[in-house]
Amino acid sequence: MQFDTPATTNPIDNLKVVGQPIHRIDGQLKTTGRAMYAYEWHDPNMRYAYGYPVGSAIAKGRITSMDVSAAKRSPGVLAVVTTLDIGERKKGKFNTAKLFGGDEVQHYHQAIAVVVAETFEQARRSRAGQGRLCRGKGCIRPR
Amino acid sequence: MRAFTYERASSVEAAAKAVASNAETKFIAGGTNLLDLMKLEIETPTHLIDINGLGLDRIESTPEGGLRIGALVRNTDLAAHETVRRDYGLLSRALVAGASGQLRNKATTAGNLLQRTRCPYFYDPNQPCNKRQPGSGCSAIGGFSRQHAVVGVSESCIATHPSDMAIAMRALDAVIETVKADGSRRSVPIADFHRLPGDTPDIETVLERGEFITAVLLPPPIGGNHIYRKVRDRASYAFALVSVGAVIQSDGTGRIAVGGVAHKPWRIEAAEAELPKGARAAAGVLLADAHPTEQNRFKVDLVERTLGAVIAEARG
Amino acid sequence: MPSQTQLELSRRDLLISSAATIAVTGAVTPAAAQSPGNEMAHTSKVSFTVNGERRDLEVDNRTSLLDALREHLHLTGTKKGCDHGQCGACTVMVDGHRINSCLTLAVMHEGDRITTIEGLGQPGNLHPMQAAFVKHDGFQCGYCTPGQICSSVAVLEEIKANIPSHVTGDLTAQAVVTPVEIRERMSGNICRCGAYSNILDAISEVAGIKA
């Protein structure tokens, strides 16, 4: 763009578009609780499961093993997926933190597993009910 | 949250007995502290007894000219009550300085007294905490202790009691009325109700298992200027770094209780005797045995300055 | 666009009255609320009225009122922000009082009358507060908005009912609506998008004062 002629008034200066108190098109939906956020879409024909993340109890280190057998036996639990189940994954172009997968813990409460259960309360309980999924020396090596 | 069975209490006595007979049974009233802790599995009852329907939500004048406040009176209702605003203004001021409108609408008088510390290490089950797990250690000592206690502390625990209402009740000489599991009743002055941590920070009050708070009794009004001054990191919706609840009479004498500095509301009658001499003298007695950490040392000066501001405000 | 007349109010009754609420028949059982035939089960039946309609549920006792509304009744207008009573996104009205629905159990609300954001108004038939939020752009992502609106309706009712706040000057005088009072009373509702000044404008307009 060449700036070689005097600027004249434009639609922004005229405040014909910018600066007008135009109502947002989603306003009526958001203010009445009818706007559907991603989690809130509900198909009555589908059965839904609930996932609850398990956060690392250490801030930095490597996980050498995880024992999820007790979590898997908890009421309503359908599956437990741990970061060790997923191999280390390459970061995408815009990722800063590493993706879920692999054995490295980079920050406190980093998600190291997800518990999937039939209800939210069951998923939340089983993650905690087992204490840490990873117990004992050598299981997590803090750095 | 651990799975639990649930019932609505049929009577105070039955509820007290049920809780006394089972260590994993708890009362639930407003639930604004208990459910918070249950979600984090810091509290793990297997049976809850809902005590909301027992009619303990009245505020009544007593023949002696005092006020009996039912244990289940909501914080909002207590703060808004005509007699409280007029004759026990410190209590209204303290109540509305705490929490949010939504929480005050649900929280109860007894629940407010019984609420537990917000120490972040207490709240993190991954961290050692003698209150949560006796003997495991205190992460706050040597950790981030800016918001912790400066007085009445021990090597086991430096947590504070978070309640604003309790500060006002301490200054107003409230008495807590209870029913025990065996049906016997007693009255506990609030000064004796909350414990210091000592070696057993997990034991926070003198209540016995199943002991049911039915009401809080306020003595007849004492007049004076009622001021609650809360110093905190935000203008609203934050716990106190330091708070001062005071009733100052026109001759400069009065009562002061301090919040944010100890495991219980902090009041020392000998400090009150120094009030006419000013904030430095009074604060000096109040915090004579202070053992702050490097991070919360500022609270010692802050108490004196806050008290000074309160005295100045009372003079008008 | 909402009509201008919806905003020309100041002192009319703001809460959608539950005068039309269907009376909940059937006495509350004073003792156990457990599912019958199930000795001390971890689930219970509970019945309450939501936005004028009676709802009967059988839920895990651990179910918060918030999750009962969102997951069981599919009324997803009320939002889960923190699930710990710190953000206010879960604010609903129970028997005319605003509470954090995340810090209460569904089973504790037998017989109660609950109003959610969906009950205050619908697209094309907005509650004056909802219309004001649209007019003054009191939102961006909209996630805190239902809680903000439920709270703000309740705040104006609380002032009318002479409930004092931290910034109330004279405790013995009738509470009045001022911008300072609105700010203090709304402090239990936080907004990551920072729409606060417009929220204040919206509430002030409905209250009939200058922001």
JSON list of C-alpha atoms in Angstrom, two decimals, chain B residues 59-158:
[
{"chain": "B", "resi": 59, "resn": "ILE", "atom": "CA", "xyz": [-33.67, -14.84, 65.55]},
{"chain": "B", "resi": 60, "resn": "GLU", "atom": "CA", "xyz": [-35.34, -14.05, 68.85]},
{"chain": "B", "resi": 61, "resn": "SER", "atom": "CA", "xyz": [-34.87, -11.56, 71.64]},
{"chain": "B", "resi": 62, "resn": "THR", "atom": "CA", "xyz": [-34.13, -13.09, 75.02]},
{"chain": "B", "resi": 63, "resn": "PRO", "atom": "CA", "xyz": [-35.67, -12.10, 78.34]},
{"chain": "B", "resi": 64, "resn": "GLU", "atom": "CA", "xyz": [-32.28, -10.69, 79.39]},
{"chain": "B", "resi": 65, "resn": "GLY", "atom": "CA", "xyz": [-32.38, -8.29, 76.45]},
{"chain": "B", "resi": 66, "resn": "GLY", "atom": "CA", "xyz": [-29.95, -10.22, 74.30]},
{"chain": "B", "resi": 67, "resn": "LEU", "atom": "CA", "xyz": [-30.45, -12.04, 71.01]},
{"chain": "B", "resi": 68, "resn": "ARG", "atom": "CA", "xyz": [-30.59, -15.75, 70.28]},
{"chain": "B", "resi": 69, "resn": "ILE", "atom": "CA", "xyz": [-29.57, -16.56, 66.71]},
{"chain": "B", "resi": 70, "resn": "GLY", "atom": "CA", "xyz": [-30.57, -19.95, 65.37]},
{"chain": "B", "resi": 71, "resn": "ALA", "atom": "CA", "xyz": [-27.71, -22.03, 64.01]},
{"chain": "B", "resi": 72, "resn": "LEU", "atom": "CA", "xyz": [-29.35, -22.28, 60.59]},
{"chain": "B", "resi": 73, "resn": "VAL", "atom": "CA", "xyz": [-29.97, -18.56, 60.12]},
{"chain": "B", "resi": 74, "resn": "ARG", "atom": "CA", "xyz": [-28.45, -17.58, 56.75]},
{"chain": "B", "resi": 75, "resn": "ASN", "atom": "CA", "xyz": [-25.62, -15.05, 56.85]},
{"chain": "B", "resi": 76, "resn": "THR", "atom": "CA", "xyz": [-27.62, -12.63, 54.68]},
{"chain": "B", "resi": 77, "resn": "ASP", "atom": "CA", "xyz": [-30.64, -12.78, 56.95]},
{"chain": "B", "resi": 78, "resn": "LEU", "atom": "CA", "xyz": [-28.53, -12.28, 60.05]},
{"chain": "B", "resi": 79, "resn": "ALA", "atom": "CA", "xyz": [-26.77, -9.25, 58.60]},
{"chain": "B", "resi": 80, "resn": "ALA", "atom": "CA", "xyz": [-30.07, -7.75, 57.45]},
{"chain": "B", "resi": 81, "resn": "HIS", "atom": "CA", "xyz": [-31.99, -8.29, 60.69]},
{"chain": "B", "resi": 82, "resn": "GLU", "atom": "CA", "xyz": [-33.27, -5.02, 62.10]},
{"chain": "B", "resi": 83, "resn": "THR", "atom": "CA", "xyz": [-32.09, -5.63, 65.66]},
{"chain": "B", "resi": 84, "resn": "VAL", "atom": "CA", "xyz": [-28.65, -6.77, 64.54]},
{"chain": "B", "resi": 85, "resn": "ARG", "atom": "CA", "xyz": [-28.17, -3.70, 62.35]},
{"chain": "B", "resi": 86, "resn": "ARG", "atom": "CA", "xyz": [-29.30, -1.36, 65.06]},
{"chain": "B", "resi": 87, "resn": "ASP", "atom": "CA", "xyz": [-27.81, -2.89, 68.21]},
{"chain": "B", "resi": 88, "resn": "TYR", "atom": "CA", "xyz": [-25.02, -5.20, 67.00]},
{"chain": "B", "resi": 89, "resn": "GLY", "atom": "CA", "xyz": [-23.86, -3.29, 63.96]},
{"chain": "B", "resi": 90, "resn": "LEU", "atom": "CA", "xyz": [-20.39, -4.84, 64.14]},
{"chain": "B", "resi": 91, "resn": "LEU", "atom": "CA", "xyz": [-21.94, -8.20, 63.34]},
{"chain": "B", "resi": 92, "resn": "SER", "atom": "CA", "xyz": [-23.73, -6.91, 60.25]},
{"chain": "B", "resi": 93, "resn": "ARG", "atom": "CA", "xyz": [-20.59, -5.17, 59.04]},
{"chain": "B", "resi": 94, "resn": "ALA", "atom": "CA", "xyz": [-18.47, -8.25, 59.53]},
{"chain": "B", "resi": 95, "resn": "LEU", "atom": "CA", "xyz": [-20.95, -10.52, 57.78]},
{"chain": "B", "resi": 96, "resn": "VAL", "atom": "CA", "xyz": [-21.30, -8.38, 54.66]},
{"chain": "B", "resi": 97, "resn": "ALA", "atom": "CA", "xyz": [-17.53, -8.01, 54.44]},
{"chain": "B", "resi": 98, "resn": "GLY", "atom": "CA", "xyz": [-17.25, -11.72, 53.79]},
{"chain": "B", "resi": 99, "resn": "ALA", "atom": "CA", "xyz": [-17.75, -13.95, 50.77]},
{"chain": "B", "resi": 100, "resn": "SER", "atom": "CA", "xyz": [-20.23, -13.02, 48.04]},
{"chain": "B", "resi": 101, "resn": "GLY", "atom": "CA", "xyz": [-23.96, -12.38, 47.95]},
{"chain": "B", "resi": 102, "resn": "GLN", "atom": "CA", "xyz": [-24.61, -15.87, 46.68]},
{"chain": "B", "resi": 103, "resn": "LEU", "atom": "CA", "xyz": [-22.56, -17.49, 49.43]},
{"chain": "B", "resi": 104, "resn": "ARG", "atom": "CA", "xyz": [-24.07, -15.33, 52.17]},
{"chain": "B", "resi": 105, "resn": "ASN", "atom": "CA", "xyz": [-27.53, -16.41, 51.06]},
{"chain": "B", "resi": 106, "resn": "LYS", "atom": "CA", "xyz": [-26.70, -20.04, 51.69]},
{"chain": "B", "resi": 107, "resn": "ALA", "atom": "CA", "xyz": [-24.09, -20.05, 54.47]},
{"chain": "B", "resi": 108, "resn": "THR", "atom": "CA", "xyz": [-25.37, -20.48, 58.02]},
{"chain": "B", "resi": 109, "resn": "THR", "atom": "CA", "xyz": [-24.38, -19.09, 61.40]},
{"chain": "B", "resi": 110, "resn": "ALA", "atom": "CA", "xyz": [-23.01, -22.36, 62.75]},
{"chain": "B", "resi": 111, "resn": "GLY", "atom": "CA", "xyz": [-21.40, -23.26, 59.44]},
{"chain": "B", "resi": 112, "resn": "ASN", "atom": "CA", "xyz": [-19.62, -19.94, 59.42]},
{"chain": "B", "resi": 113, "resn": "LEU", "atom": "CA", "xyz": [-18.12, -20.69, 62.85]},
{"chain": "B", "resi": 114, "resn": "LEU", "atom": "CA", "xyz": [-17.11, -24.18, 61.76]},
{"chain": "B", "resi": 115, "resn": "GLN", "atom": "CA", "xyz": [-15.66, -23.32, 58.37]},
{"chain": "B", "resi": 116, "resn": "ARG", "atom": "CA", "xyz": [-12.12, -24.53, 57.86]},
{"chain": "B", "resi": 117, "resn": "THR", "atom": "CA", "xyz": [-8.97, -22.70, 56.88]},
{"chain": "B", "resi": 118, "resn": "ARG", "atom": "CA", "xyz": [-8.24, -21.73, 53.26]},
{"chain": "B", "resi": 119, "resn": "CYS", "atom": "CA", "xyz": [-4.53, -22.43, 53.58]},
{"chain": "B", "resi": 120, "resn": "PRO", "atom": "CA", "xyz": [-3.53, -23.52, 50.07]},
{"chain": "B", "resi": 121, "resn": "TYR", "atom": "CA", "xyz": [-1.49, -26.41, 51.39]},
{"chain": "B", "resi": 122, "resn": "PHE", "atom": "CA", "xyz": [-4.46, -27.67, 53.39]},
{"chain": "B", "resi": 123, "resn": "TYR", "atom": "CA", "xyz": [-6.38, -27.49, 50.15]},
{"chain": "B", "resi": 124, "resn": "ASP", "atom": "CA", "xyz": [-3.82, -29.46, 48.13]},
{"chain": "B", "resi": 125, "resn": "PRO", "atom": "CA", "xyz": [-3.92, -33.18, 48.96]},
{"chain": "B", "resi": 126, "resn": "ASN", "atom": "CA", "xyz": [-0.52, -33.61, 47.32]},
{"chain": "B", "resi": 127, "resn": "GLN", "atom": "CA", "xyz": [1.17, -31.48, 49.99]},
{"chain": "B", "resi": 128, "resn": "PRO", "atom": "CA", "xyz": [2.06, -32.40, 53.57]},
{"chain": "B", "resi": 129, "resn": "CYS", "atom": "CA", "xyz": [-0.41, -30.91, 56.05]},
{"chain": "B", "resi": 130, "resn": "ASN", "atom": "CA", "xyz": [-0.72, -31.72, 59.74]},
{"chain": "B", "resi": 131, "resn": "LYS", "atom": "CA", "xyz": [-4.30, -30.54, 59.74]},
{"chain": "B", "resi": 132, "resn": "ARG", "atom": "CA", "xyz": [-5.33, -32.89, 56.96]},
{"chain": "B", "resi": 133, "resn": "GLN", "atom": "CA", "xyz": [-2.94, -35.71, 57.86]},
{"chain": "B", "resi": 134, "resn": "PRO", "atom": "CA", "xyz": [-1.56, -35.40, 61.40]},
{"chain": "B", "resi": 135, "resn": "GLY", "atom": "CA", "xyz": [2.17, -35.98, 61.45]},
{"chain": "B", "resi": 136, "resn": "SER", "atom": "CA", "xyz": [2.79, -35.34, 57.77]},
{"chain": "B", "resi": 137, "resn": "GLY", "atom": "CA", "xyz": [4.29, -31.90, 58.32]},
{"chain": "B", "resi": 138, "resn": "CYS", "atom": "CA", "xyz": [3.36, -28.26, 57.64]},
{"chain": "B", "resi": 139, "resn": "SER", "atom": "CA", "xyz": [4.06, -27.05, 54.12]},
{"chain": "B", "resi": 140, "resn": "ALA", "atom": "CA", "xyz": [3.31, -23.43, 54.96]},
{"chain": "B", "resi": 141, "resn": "ILE", "atom": "CA", "xyz": [6.18, -23.19, 57.42]},
{"chain": "B", "resi": 142, "resn": "GLY", "atom": "CA", "xyz": [9.06, -22.63, 55.05]},
{"chain": "B", "resi": 143, "resn": "GLY", "atom": "CA", "xyz": [6.64, -22.30, 52.15]},
{"chain": "B", "resi": 144, "resn": "PHE", "atom": "CA", "xyz": [4.42, -19.47, 50.98]},
{"chain": "B", "resi": 145, "resn": "SER", "atom": "CA", "xyz": [3.12, -18.06, 54.23]},
{"chain": "B", "resi": 146, "resn": "ARG", "atom": "CA", "xyz": [2.14, -14.49, 53.37]},
{"chain": "B", "resi": 147, "resn": "GLN", "atom": "CA", "xyz": [-1.47, -15.04, 54.37]},
{"chain": "B", "resi": 148, "resn": "HIS", "atom": "CA", "xyz": [-0.84, -17.18, 57.41]},
{"chain": "B", "resi": 149, "resn": "ALA", "atom": "CA", "xyz": [-0.98, -16.65, 61.16]},
{"chain": "B", "resi": 150, "resn": "VAL", "atom": "CA", "xyz": [1.44, -14.53, 63.18]},
{"chain": "B", "resi": 151, "resn": "VAL", "atom": "CA", "xyz": [0.20, -15.32, 66.67]},
{"chain": "B", "resi": 152, "resn": "GLY", "atom": "CA", "xyz": [-0.95, -18.41, 68.55]},
{"chain": "B", "resi": 153, "resn": "VAL", "atom": "CA", "xyz": [1.01, -20.51, 66.08]},
{"chain": "B", "resi": 154, "resn": "SER", "atom": "CA", "xyz": [2.83, -23.77, 66.65]},
{"chain": "B", "resi": 155, "resn": "GLU", "atom": "CA", "xyz": [5.47, -25.81, 64.85]},
{"chain": "B", "resi": 156, "resn": "SER", "atom": "CA", "xyz": [2.64, -27.94, 63.53]},
{"chain": "B", "resi": 157, "resn": "CYS", "atom": "CA", "xyz": [0.46, -25.33, 61.92]},
{"chain": "B", "resi": 158, "resn": "ILE", "atom": "CA", "xyz": [0.26, -21.62, 61.07]}
]
